[in-house]
Short mmCIF file of N, CA and C in Angstrom, two decimals:
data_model
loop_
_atom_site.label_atom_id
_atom_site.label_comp_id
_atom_site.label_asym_id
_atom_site.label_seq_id
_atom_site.Cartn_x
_atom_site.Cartn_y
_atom_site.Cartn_z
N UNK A 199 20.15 -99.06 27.69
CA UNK A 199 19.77 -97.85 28.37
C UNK A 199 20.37 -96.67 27.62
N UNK A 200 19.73 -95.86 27.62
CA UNK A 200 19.91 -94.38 26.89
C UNK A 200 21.20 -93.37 27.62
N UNK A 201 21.57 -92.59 26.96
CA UNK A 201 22.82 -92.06 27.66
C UNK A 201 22.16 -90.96 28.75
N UNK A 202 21.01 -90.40 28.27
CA UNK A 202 20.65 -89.70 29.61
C UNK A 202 19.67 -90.75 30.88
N UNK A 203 19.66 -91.53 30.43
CA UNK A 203 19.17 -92.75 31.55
C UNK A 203 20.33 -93.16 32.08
N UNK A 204 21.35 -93.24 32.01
CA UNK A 204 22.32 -93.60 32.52
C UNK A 204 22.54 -92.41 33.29
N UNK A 205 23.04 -91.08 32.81
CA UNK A 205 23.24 -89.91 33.67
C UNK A 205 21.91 -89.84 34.84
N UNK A 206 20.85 -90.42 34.59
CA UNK A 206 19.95 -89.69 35.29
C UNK A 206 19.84 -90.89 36.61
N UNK A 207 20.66 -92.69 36.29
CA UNK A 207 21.03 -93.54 37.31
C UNK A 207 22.17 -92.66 38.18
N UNK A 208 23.05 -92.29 37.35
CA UNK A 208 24.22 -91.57 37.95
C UNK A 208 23.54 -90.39 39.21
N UNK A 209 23.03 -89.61 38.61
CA UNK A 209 22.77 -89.02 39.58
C UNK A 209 21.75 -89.47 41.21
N UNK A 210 20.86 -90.66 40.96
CA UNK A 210 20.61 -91.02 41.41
C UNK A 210 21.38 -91.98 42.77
N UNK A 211 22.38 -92.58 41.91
CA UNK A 211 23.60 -93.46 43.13
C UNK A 211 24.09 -92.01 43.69
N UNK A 212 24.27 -91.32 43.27
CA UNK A 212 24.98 -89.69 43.76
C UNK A 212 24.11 -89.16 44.98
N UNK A 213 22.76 -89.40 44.75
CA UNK A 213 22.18 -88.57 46.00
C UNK A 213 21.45 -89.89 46.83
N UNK A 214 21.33 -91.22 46.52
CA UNK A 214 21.28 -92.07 47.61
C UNK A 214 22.77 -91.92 48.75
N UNK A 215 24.04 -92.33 47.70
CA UNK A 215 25.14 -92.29 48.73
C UNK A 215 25.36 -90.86 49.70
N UNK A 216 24.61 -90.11 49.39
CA UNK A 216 24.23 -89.22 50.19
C UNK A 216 23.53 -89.24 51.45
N UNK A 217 22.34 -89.58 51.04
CA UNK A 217 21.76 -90.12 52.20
C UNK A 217 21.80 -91.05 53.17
N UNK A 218 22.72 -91.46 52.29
CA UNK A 218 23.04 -92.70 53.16
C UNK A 218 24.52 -92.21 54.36
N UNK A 219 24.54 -91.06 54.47
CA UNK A 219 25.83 -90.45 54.91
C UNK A 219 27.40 -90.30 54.49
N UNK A 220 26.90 -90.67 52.99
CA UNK A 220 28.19 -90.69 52.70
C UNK A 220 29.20 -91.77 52.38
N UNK A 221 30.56 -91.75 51.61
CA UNK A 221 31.14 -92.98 51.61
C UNK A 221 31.82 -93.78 52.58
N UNK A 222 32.04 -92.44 53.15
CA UNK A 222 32.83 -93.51 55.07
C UNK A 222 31.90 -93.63 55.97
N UNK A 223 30.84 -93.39 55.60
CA UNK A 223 29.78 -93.99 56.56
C UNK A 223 28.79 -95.75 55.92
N UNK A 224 29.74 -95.97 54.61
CA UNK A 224 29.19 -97.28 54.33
C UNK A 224 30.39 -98.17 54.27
N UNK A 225 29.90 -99.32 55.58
CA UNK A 225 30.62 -100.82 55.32
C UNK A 225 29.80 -101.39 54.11
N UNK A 226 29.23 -101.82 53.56
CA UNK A 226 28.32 -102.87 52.69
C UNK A 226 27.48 -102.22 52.07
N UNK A 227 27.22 -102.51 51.26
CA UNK A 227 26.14 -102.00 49.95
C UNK A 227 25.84 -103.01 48.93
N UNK A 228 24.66 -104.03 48.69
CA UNK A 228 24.66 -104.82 47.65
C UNK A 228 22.62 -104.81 47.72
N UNK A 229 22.71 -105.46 46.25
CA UNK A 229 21.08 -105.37 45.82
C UNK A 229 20.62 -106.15 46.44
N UNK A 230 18.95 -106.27 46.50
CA UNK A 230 18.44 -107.41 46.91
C UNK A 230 16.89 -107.20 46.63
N UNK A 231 16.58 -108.09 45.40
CA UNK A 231 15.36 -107.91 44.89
C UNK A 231 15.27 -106.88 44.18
N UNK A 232 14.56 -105.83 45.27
CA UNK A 232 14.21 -104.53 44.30
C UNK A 232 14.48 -103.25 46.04
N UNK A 233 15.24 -104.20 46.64
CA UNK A 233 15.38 -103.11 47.93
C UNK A 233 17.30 -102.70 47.70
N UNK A 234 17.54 -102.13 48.21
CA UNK A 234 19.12 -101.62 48.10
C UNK A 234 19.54 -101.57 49.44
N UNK A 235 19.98 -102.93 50.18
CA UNK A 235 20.10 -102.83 51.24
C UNK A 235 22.36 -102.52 51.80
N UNK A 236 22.31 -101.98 52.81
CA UNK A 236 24.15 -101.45 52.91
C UNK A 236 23.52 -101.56 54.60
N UNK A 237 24.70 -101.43 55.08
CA UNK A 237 25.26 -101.46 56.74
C UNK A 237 25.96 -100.68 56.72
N UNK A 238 25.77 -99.24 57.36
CA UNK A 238 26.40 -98.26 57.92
C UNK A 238 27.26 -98.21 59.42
N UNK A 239 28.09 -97.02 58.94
CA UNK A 239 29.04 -97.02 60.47
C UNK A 239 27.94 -96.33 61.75
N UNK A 240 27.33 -95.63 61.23
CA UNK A 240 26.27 -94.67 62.14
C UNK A 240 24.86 -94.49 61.61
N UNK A 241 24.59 -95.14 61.63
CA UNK A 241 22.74 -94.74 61.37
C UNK A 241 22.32 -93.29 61.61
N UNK A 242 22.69 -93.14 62.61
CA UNK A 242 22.35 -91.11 62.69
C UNK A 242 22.66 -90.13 61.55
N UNK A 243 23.39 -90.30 60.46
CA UNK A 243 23.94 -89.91 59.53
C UNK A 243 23.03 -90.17 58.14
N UNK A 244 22.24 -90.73 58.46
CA UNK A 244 21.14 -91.45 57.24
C UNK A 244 20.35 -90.18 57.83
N UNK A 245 20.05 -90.01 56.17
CA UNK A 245 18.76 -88.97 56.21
C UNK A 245 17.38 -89.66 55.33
N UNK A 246 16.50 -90.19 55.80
CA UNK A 246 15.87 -90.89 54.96
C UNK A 246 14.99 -89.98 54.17
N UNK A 247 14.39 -88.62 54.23
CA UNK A 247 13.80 -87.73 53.49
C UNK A 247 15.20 -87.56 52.39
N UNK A 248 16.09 -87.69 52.58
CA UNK A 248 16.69 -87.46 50.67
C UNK A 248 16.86 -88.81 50.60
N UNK A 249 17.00 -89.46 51.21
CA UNK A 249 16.35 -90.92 50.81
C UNK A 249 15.22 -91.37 49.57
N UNK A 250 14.14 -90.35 50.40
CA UNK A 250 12.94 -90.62 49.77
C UNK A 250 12.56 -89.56 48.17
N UNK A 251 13.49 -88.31 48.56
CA UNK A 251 13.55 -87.76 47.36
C UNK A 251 14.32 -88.02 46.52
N UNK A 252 15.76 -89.11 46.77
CA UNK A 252 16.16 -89.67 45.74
C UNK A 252 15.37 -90.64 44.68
N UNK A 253 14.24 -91.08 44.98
CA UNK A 253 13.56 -92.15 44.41
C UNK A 253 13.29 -93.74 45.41
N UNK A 254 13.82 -93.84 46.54
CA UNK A 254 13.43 -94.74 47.56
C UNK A 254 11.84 -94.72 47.72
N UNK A 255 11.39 -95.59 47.66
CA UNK A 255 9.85 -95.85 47.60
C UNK A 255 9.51 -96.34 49.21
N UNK A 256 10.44 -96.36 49.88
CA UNK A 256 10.32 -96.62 51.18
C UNK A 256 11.94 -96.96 51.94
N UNK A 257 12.25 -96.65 53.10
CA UNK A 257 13.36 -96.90 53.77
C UNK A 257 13.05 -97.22 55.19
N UNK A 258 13.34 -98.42 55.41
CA UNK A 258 13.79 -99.57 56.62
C UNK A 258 15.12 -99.32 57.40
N UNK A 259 15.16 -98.91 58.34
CA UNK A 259 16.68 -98.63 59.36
C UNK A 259 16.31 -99.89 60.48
N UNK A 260 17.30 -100.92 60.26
CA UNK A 260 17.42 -101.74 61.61
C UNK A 260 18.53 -101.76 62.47
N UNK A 261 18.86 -100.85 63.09
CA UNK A 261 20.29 -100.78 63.81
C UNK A 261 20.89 -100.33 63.08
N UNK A 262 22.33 -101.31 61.88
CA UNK A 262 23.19 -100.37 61.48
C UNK A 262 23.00 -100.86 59.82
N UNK A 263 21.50 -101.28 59.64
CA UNK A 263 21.65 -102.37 58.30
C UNK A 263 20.28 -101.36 57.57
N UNK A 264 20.50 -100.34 56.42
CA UNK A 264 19.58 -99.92 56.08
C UNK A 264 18.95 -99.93 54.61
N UNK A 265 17.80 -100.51 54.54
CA UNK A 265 16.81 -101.21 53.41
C UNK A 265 16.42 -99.75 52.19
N UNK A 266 16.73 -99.59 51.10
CA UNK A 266 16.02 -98.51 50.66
C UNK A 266 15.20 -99.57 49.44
N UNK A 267 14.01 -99.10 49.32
CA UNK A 267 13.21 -99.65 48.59
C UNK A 267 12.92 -98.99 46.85
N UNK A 268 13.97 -99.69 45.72
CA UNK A 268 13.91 -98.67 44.97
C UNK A 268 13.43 -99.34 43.32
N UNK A 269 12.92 -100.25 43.63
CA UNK A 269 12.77 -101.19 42.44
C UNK A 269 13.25 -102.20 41.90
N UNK A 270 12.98 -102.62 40.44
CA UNK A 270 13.73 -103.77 40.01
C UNK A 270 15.13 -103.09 38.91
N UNK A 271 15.10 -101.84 38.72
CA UNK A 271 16.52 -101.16 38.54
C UNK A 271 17.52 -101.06 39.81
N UNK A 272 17.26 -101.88 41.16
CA UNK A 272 18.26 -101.57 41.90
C UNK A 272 19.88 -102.18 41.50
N UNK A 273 19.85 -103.31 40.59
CA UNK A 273 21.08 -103.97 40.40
C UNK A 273 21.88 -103.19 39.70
N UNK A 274 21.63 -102.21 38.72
CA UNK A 274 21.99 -101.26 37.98
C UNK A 274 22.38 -100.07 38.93
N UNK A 275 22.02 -99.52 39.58
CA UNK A 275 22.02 -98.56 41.07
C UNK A 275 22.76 -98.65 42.43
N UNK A 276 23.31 -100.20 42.42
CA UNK A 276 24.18 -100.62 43.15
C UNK A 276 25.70 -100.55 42.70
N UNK A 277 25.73 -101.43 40.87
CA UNK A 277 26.87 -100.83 40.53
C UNK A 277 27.48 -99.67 40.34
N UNK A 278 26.35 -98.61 40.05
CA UNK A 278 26.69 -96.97 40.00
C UNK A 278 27.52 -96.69 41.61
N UNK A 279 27.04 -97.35 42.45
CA UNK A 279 27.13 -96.73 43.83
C UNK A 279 28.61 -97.64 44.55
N UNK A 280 28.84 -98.05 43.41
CA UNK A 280 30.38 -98.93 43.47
C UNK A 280 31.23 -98.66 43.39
N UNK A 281 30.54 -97.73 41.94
CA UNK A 281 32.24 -97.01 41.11
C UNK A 281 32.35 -96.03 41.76
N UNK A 282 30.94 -94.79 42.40
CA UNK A 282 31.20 -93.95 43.05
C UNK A 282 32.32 -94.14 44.54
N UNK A 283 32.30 -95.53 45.14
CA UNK A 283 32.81 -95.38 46.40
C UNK A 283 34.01 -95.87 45.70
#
């Protein structure tokens, strides 16, 4: 991957963990497939429109367990969102 493909993953884990409310609003965060699924402390705190303008191709909220749908670069997008927390 290219060094601005990498900055441009970076920024991407940057404005999912956003949407996602933040870092104390995530217990769990790991890949799965091509969805980026985490378990939050509060679901109310998820904003799924910057969700969707981060690059989420779709977002699933089941209670406190929320699905973002972001491709087959999610395994790469999970570790970004690792080092960030």
């Amino acid at each position: 991957m290219t060094a601005r493909g990498r900055v441009a993953m970076n920024e991407q884990a940057r404005s999912i963990l956003a949407g996602l409310g933040g870092v104390a609003n995530i217990v769990d965060i790991e890949p799965c497939t091509t969805r980026l699924r985490s378990e939050v402390r509060d679901a109310r705190l998820v904003d799924v429109a910057a969700l969707r303008a981060a690059g989420g191709h779709g977002v699933m909220i089941s209670g406190r367990v929320v699905q973002v749908v972001v491709g087959p670069g999610v395994d790469t997008l999970a570790t970004d969102l690792e080092d960030l927390m």
